[in-house]
PDB file of C-alpha atoms in Angstrom:
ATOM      1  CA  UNK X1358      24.206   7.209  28.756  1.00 42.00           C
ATOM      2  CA  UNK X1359      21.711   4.459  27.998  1.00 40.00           C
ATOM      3  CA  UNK X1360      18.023   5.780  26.801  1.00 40.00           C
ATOM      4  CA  UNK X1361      14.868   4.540  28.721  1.00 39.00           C
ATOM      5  CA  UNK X1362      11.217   5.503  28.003  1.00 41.00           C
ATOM      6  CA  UNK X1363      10.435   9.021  29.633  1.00 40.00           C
ATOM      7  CA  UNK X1364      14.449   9.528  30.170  1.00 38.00           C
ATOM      8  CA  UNK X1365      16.389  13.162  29.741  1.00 36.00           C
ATOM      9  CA  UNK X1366      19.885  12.869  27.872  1.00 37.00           C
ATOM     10  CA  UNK X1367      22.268  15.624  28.212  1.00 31.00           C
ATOM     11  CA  UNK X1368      24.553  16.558  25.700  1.00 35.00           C
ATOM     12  CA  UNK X1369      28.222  16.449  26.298  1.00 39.00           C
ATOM     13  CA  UNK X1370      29.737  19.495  26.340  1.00 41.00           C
ATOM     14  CA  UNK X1371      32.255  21.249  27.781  1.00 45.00           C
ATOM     15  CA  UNK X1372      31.393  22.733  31.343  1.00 40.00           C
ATOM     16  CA  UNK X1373      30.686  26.339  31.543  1.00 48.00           C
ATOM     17  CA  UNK X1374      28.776  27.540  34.620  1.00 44.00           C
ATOM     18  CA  UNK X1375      27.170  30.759  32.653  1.00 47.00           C
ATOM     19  CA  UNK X1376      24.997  28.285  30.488  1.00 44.00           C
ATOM     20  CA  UNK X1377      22.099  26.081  31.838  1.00 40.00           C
ATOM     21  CA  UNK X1378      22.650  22.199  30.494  1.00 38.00           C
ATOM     22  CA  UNK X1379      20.865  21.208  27.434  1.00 37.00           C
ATOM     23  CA  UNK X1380      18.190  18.345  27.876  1.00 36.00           C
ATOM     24  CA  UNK X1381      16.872  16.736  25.072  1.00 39.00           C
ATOM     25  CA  UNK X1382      14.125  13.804  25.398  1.00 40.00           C
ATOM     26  CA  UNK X1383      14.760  10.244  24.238  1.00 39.00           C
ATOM     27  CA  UNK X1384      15.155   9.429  21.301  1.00 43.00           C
ATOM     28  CA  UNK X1385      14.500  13.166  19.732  1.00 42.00           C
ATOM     29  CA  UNK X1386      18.222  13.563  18.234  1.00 41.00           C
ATOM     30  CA  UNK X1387      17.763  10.826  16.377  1.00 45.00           C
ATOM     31  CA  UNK X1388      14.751  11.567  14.959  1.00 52.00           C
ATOM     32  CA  UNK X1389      15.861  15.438  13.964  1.00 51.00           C
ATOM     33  CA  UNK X1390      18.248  13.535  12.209  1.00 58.00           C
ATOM     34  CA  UNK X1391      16.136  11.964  10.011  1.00 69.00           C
ATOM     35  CA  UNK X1392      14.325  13.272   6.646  1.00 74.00           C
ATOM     36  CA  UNK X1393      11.250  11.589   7.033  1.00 69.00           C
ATOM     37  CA  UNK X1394       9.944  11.823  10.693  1.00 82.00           C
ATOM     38  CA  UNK X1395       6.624  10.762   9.529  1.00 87.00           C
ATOM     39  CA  UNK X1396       5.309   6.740   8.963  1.00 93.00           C
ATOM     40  CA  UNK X1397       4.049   6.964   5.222  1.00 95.00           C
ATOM     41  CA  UNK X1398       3.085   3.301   5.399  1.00 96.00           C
ATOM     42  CA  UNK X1399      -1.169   4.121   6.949  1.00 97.00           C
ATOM     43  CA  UNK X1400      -0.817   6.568   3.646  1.00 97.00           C
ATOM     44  CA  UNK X1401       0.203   4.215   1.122  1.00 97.00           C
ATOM     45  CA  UNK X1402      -2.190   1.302   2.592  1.00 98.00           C
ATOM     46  CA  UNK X1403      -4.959   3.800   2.238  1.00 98.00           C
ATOM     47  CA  UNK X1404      -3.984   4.639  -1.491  1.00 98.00           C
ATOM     48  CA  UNK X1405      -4.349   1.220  -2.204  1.00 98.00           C
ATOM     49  CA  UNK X1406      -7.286  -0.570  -0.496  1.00 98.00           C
ATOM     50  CA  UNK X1407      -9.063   2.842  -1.514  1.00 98.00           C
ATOM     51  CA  UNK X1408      -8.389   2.525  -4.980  1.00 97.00           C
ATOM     52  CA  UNK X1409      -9.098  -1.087  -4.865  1.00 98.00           C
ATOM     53  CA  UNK X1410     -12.584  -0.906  -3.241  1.00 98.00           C
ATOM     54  CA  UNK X1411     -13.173   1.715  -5.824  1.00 97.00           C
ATOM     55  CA  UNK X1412     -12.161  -0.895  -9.004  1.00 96.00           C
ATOM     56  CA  UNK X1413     -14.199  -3.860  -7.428  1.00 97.00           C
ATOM     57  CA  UNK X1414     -17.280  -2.139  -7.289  1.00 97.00           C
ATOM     58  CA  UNK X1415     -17.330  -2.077 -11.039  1.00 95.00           C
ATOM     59  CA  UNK X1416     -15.688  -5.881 -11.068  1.00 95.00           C
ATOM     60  CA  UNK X1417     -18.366  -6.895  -8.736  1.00 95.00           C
ATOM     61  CA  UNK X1418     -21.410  -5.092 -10.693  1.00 93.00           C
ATOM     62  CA  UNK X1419     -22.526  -3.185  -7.941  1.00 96.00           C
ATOM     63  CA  UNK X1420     -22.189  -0.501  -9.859  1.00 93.00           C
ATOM     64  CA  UNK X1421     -22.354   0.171 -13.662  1.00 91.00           C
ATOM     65  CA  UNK X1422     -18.708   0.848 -15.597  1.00 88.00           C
ATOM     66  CA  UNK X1423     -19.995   4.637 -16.144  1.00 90.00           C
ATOM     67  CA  UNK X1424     -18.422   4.778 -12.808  1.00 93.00           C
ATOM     68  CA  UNK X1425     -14.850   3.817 -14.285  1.00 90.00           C
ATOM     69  CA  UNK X1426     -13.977   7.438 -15.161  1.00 90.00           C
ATOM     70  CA  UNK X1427     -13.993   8.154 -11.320  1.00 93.00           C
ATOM     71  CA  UNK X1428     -11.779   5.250 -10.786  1.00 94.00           C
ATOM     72  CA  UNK X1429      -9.436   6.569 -13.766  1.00 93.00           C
ATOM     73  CA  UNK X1430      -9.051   9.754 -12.007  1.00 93.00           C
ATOM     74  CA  UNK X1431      -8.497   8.284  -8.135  1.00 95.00           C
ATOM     75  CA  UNK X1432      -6.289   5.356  -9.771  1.00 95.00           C
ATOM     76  CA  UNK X1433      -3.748   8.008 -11.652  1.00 94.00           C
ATOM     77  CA  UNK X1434      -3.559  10.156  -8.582  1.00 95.00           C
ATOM     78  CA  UNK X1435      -4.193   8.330  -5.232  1.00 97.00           C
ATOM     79  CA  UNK X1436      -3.705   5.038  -6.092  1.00 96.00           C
ATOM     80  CA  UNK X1437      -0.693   6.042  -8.511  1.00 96.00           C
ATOM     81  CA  UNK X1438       0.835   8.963  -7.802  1.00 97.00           C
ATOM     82  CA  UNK X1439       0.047   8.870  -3.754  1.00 97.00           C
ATOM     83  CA  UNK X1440       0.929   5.036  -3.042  1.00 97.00           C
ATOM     84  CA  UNK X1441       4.248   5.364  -5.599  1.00 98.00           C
ATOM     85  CA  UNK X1442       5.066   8.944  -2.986  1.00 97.00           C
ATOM     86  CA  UNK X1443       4.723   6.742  -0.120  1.00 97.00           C
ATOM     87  CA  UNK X1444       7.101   4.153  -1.892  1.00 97.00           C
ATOM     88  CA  UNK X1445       9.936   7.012  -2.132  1.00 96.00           C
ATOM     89  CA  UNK X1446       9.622   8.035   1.404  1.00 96.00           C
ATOM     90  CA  UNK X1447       9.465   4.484   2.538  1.00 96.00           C
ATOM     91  CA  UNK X1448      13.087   3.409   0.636  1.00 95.00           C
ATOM     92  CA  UNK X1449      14.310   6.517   2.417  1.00 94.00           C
ATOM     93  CA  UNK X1450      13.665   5.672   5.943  1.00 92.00           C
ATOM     94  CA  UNK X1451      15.199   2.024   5.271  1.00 93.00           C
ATOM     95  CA  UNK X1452      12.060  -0.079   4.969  1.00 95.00           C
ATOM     96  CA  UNK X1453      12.423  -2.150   1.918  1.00 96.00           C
ATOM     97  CA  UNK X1454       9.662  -4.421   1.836  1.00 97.00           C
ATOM     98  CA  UNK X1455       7.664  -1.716   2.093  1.00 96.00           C
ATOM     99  CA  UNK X1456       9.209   1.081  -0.517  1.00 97.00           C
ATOM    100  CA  UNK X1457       9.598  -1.594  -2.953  1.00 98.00           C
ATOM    101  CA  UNK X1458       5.650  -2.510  -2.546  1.00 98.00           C
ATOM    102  CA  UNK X1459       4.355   0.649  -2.285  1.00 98.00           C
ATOM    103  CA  UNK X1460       6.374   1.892  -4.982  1.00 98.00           C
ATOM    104  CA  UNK X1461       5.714  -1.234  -7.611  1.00 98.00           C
ATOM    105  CA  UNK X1462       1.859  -1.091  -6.936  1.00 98.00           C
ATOM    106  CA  UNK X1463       1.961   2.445  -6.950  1.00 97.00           C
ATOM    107  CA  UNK X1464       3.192   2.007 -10.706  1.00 97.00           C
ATOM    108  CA  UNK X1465       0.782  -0.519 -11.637  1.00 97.00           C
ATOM    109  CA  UNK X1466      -1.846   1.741 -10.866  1.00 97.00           C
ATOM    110  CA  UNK X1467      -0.729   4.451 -13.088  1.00 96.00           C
ATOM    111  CA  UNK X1468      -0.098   2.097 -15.335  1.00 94.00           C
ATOM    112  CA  UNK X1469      -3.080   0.540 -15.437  1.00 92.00           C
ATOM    113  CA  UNK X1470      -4.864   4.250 -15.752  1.00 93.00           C
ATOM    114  CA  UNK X1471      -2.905   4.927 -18.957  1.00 90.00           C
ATOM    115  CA  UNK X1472      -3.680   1.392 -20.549  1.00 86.00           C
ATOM    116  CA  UNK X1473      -7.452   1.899 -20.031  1.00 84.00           C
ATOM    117  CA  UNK X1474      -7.676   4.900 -20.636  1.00 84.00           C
ATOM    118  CA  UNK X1475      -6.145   4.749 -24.176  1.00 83.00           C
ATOM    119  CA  UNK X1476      -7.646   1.354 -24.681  1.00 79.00           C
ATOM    120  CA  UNK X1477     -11.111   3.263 -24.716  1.00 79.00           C
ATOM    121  CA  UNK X1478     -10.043   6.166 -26.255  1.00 79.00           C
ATOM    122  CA  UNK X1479      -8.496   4.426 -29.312  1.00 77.00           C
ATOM    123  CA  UNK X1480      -9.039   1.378 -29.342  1.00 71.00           C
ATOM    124  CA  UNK X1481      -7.973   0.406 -32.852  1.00 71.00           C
ATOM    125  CA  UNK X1482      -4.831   1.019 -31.137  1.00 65.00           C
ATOM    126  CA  UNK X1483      -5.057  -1.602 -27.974  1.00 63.00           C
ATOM    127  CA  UNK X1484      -6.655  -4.736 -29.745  1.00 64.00           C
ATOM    128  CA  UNK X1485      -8.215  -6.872 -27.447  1.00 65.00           C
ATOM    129  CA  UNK X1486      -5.591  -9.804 -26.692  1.00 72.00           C
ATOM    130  CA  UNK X1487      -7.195 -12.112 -24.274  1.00 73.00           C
ATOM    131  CA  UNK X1488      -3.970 -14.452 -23.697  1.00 80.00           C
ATOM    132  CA  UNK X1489      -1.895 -11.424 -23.210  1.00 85.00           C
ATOM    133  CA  UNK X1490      -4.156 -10.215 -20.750  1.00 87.00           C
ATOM    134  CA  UNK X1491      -4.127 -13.183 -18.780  1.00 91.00           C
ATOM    135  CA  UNK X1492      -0.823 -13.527 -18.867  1.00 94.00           C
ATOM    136  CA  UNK X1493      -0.165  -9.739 -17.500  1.00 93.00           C
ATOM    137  CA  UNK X1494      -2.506 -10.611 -14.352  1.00 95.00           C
ATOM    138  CA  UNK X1495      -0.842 -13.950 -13.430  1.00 96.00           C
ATOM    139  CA  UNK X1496       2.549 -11.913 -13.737  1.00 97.00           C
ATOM    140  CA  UNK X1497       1.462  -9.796 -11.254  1.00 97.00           C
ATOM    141  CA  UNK X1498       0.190 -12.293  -9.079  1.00 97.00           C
ATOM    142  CA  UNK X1499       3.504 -14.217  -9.189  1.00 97.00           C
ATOM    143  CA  UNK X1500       5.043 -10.790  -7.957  1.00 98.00           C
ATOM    144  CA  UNK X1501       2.298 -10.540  -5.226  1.00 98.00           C
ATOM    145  CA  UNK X1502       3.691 -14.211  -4.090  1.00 98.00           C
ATOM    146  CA  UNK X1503       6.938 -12.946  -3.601  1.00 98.00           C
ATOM    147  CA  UNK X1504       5.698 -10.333  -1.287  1.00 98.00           C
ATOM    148  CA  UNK X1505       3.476 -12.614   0.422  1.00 98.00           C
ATOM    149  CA  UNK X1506       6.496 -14.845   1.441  1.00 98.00           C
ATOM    150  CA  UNK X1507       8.174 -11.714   3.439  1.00 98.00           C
ATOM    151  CA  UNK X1508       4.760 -10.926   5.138  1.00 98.00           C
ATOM    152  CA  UNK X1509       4.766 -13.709   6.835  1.00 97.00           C
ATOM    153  CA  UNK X1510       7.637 -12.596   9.254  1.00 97.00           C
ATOM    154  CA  UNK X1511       5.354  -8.901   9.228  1.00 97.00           C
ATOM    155  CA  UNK X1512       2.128  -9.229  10.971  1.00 97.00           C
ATOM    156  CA  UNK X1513      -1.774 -10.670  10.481  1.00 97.00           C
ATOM    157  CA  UNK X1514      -2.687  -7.562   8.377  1.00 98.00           C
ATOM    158  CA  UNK X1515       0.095  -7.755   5.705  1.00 98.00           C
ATOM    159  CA  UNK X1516      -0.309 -11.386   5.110  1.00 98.00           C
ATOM    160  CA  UNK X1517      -3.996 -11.205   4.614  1.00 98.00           C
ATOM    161  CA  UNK X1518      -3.711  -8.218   2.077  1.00 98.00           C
ATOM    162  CA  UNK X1519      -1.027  -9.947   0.080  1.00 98.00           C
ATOM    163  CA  UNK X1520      -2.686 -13.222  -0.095  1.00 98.00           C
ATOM    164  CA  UNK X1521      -6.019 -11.921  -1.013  1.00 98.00           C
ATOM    165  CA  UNK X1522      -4.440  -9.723  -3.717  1.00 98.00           C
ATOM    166  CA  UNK X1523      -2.902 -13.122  -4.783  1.00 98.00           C
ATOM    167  CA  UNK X1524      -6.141 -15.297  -5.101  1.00 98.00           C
ATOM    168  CA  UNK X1525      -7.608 -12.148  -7.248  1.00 98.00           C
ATOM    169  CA  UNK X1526      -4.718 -11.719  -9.759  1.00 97.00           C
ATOM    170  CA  UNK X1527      -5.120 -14.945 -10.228  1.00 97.00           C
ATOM    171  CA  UNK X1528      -8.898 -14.879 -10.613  1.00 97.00           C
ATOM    172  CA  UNK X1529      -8.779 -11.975 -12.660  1.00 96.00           C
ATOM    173  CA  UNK X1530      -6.500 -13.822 -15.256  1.00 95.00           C
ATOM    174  CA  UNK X1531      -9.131 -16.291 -15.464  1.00 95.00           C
ATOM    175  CA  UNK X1532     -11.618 -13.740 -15.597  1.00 93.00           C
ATOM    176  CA  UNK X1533     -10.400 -12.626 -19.000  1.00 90.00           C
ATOM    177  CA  UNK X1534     -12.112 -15.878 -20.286  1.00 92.00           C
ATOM    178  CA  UNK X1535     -14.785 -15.950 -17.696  1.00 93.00           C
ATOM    179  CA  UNK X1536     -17.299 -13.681 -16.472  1.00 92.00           C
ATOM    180  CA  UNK X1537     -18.078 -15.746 -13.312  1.00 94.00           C
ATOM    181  CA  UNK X1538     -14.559 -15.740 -12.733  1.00 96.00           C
ATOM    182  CA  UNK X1539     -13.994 -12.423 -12.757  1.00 95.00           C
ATOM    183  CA  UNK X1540     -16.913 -10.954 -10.578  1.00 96.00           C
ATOM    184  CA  UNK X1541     -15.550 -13.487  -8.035  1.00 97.00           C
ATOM    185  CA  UNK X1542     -11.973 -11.587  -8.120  1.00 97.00           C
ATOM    186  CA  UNK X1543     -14.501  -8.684  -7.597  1.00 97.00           C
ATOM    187  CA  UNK X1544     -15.545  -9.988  -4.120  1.00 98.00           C
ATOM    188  CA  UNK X1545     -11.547 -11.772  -3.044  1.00 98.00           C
ATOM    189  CA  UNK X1546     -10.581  -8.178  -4.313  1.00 98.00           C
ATOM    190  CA  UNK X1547     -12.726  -5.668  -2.463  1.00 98.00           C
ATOM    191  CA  UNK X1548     -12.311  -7.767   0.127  1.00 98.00           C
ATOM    192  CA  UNK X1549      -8.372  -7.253  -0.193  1.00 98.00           C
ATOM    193  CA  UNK X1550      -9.123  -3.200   0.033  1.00 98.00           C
ATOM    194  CA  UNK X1551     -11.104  -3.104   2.841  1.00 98.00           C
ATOM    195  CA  UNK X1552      -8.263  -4.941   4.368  1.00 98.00           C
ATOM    196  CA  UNK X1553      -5.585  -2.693   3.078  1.00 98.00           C
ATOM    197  CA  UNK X1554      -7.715   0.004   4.684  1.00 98.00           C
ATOM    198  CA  UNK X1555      -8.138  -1.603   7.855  1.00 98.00           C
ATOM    199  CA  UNK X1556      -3.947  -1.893   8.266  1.00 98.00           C
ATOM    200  CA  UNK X1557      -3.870   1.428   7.416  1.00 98.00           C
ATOM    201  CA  UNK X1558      -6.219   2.331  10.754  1.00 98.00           C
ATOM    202  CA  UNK X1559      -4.727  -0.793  13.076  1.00 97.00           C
ATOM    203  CA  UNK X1560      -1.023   0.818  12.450  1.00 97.00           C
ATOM    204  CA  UNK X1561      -2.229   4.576  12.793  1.00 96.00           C
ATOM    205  CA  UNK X1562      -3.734   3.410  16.106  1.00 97.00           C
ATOM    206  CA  UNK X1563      -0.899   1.481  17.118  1.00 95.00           C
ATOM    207  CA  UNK X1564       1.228   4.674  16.707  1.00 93.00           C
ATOM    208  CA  UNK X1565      -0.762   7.379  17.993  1.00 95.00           C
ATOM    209  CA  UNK X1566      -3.239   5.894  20.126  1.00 96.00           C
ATOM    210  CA  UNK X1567      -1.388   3.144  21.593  1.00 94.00           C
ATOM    211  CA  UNK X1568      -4.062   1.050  20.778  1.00 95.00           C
ATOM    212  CA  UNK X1569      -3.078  -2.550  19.384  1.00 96.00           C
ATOM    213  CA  UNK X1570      -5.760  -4.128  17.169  1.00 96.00           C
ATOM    214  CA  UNK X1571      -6.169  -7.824  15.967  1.00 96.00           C
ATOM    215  CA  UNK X1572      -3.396  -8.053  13.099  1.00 95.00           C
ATOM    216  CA  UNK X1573      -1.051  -5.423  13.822  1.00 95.00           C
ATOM    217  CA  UNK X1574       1.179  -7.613  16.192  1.00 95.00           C
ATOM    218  CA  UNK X1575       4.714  -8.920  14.614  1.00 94.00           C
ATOM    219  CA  UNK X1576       4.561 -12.700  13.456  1.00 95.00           C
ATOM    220  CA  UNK X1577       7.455 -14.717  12.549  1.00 95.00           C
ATOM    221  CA  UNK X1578       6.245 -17.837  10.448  1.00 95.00           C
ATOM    222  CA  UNK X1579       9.537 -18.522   8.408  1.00 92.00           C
TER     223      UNK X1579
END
């Protein structure tokens, strides 16, 4: 029988009149089926726009870089380890856009803790290579196009996180040969955090509280 919001199913089974029928609610079979009951996307938005807003306050020079070491830490494990977690769990409920993202910026974060962190502990082994550099952050900000493009049949909130992380790859490739340049993808990419972490409340709301904020609604632009 058809499911409606609210309805009872009952399983088909054999009649016996010594046993009561067995109701389940809508929907609920389908989701004991299922390994991960849970939405990890609010998780994995949080791991990044955290870890982000964390980053840009050094990019930004509100703060000095003796702050980086807490960024190192929150970088390898939240904006790492968490985000690539929520990745996993995300491929294994079916979402693709959203496993693969998770899970590639999940990487880049721990990646980007390891490079730094052996780039100032030895750094006669990481030389400083400028075009390299710049070449590593346009890279990624090609790759952040590509998700960009699928956001825009997602919602408000996904396609202003992607194309803000866009604008500050791209400033931050400048910013290898430009202070100015870089401070500014300080600002595009705290900016891009706060937003991450705002999608990560809209769609927590939207789930649990039924509440629908600006953003959160489905768009289909292509």
């Amino acid at each position: 029988m058809s499911n409606l919001n609210g309805a009872l199913d009952v399983e088909a089974q054999p009649y016996d009149p010594k046993q009561k029928a067995v109701l389940k609610p809508a929907g609920e079979a389908g989701k004991a089926d299922e390994w991960v009951r849970g939405d990890p996307g609010p998780f994995g938005l949080l791991c990044f726009g955290m870890t982000t807003c964390m980053l840009m306050f050094v990019t930004t020079e509100w703060t000095t870089k003796a702050f980086i070491p807490t960024v190192f830490c929150y970088a390898m494990f939240y904006g790492g380890f968490g985000q690539f977690v929520a990745g996993i769990l995300e491929l294994i409920k079916g979402n693709t856009f959203g496993g693969t993202a998770f899970a590639s910026y999940g990487a880049f974060w721990m990646g980007w803790f390891l490079l730094e962190y052996l780039s100032i502990t030895n750094k006669a082994m990481f030389p400083g290579v400028k075009s390299g550099k710049s070449l590593w952050c346009g890279l990624w900000a090609f790759l952040t196009l590509g998700f960009f493009i699928v956001t825009l049949r997602k919602n408000g909130c996904l396609m202003t996180i992607f194309s803000t992380l866009v604008i500050t790859f791209a400033l931050l490739s400048g910013g290898v040969w430009n202070a100015d340049c870089e401070q500014a993808a300080g600002y595009w990419g705290f900016f891009c955090g706060a937003s991450a972490i705002y999608a990560a409340f809209a769609f927590l709301y939207k789930q649990e509280l039924g509440i629908v904020l600006p953003g959160a609604r489905p768009v289909a632009y292509i």
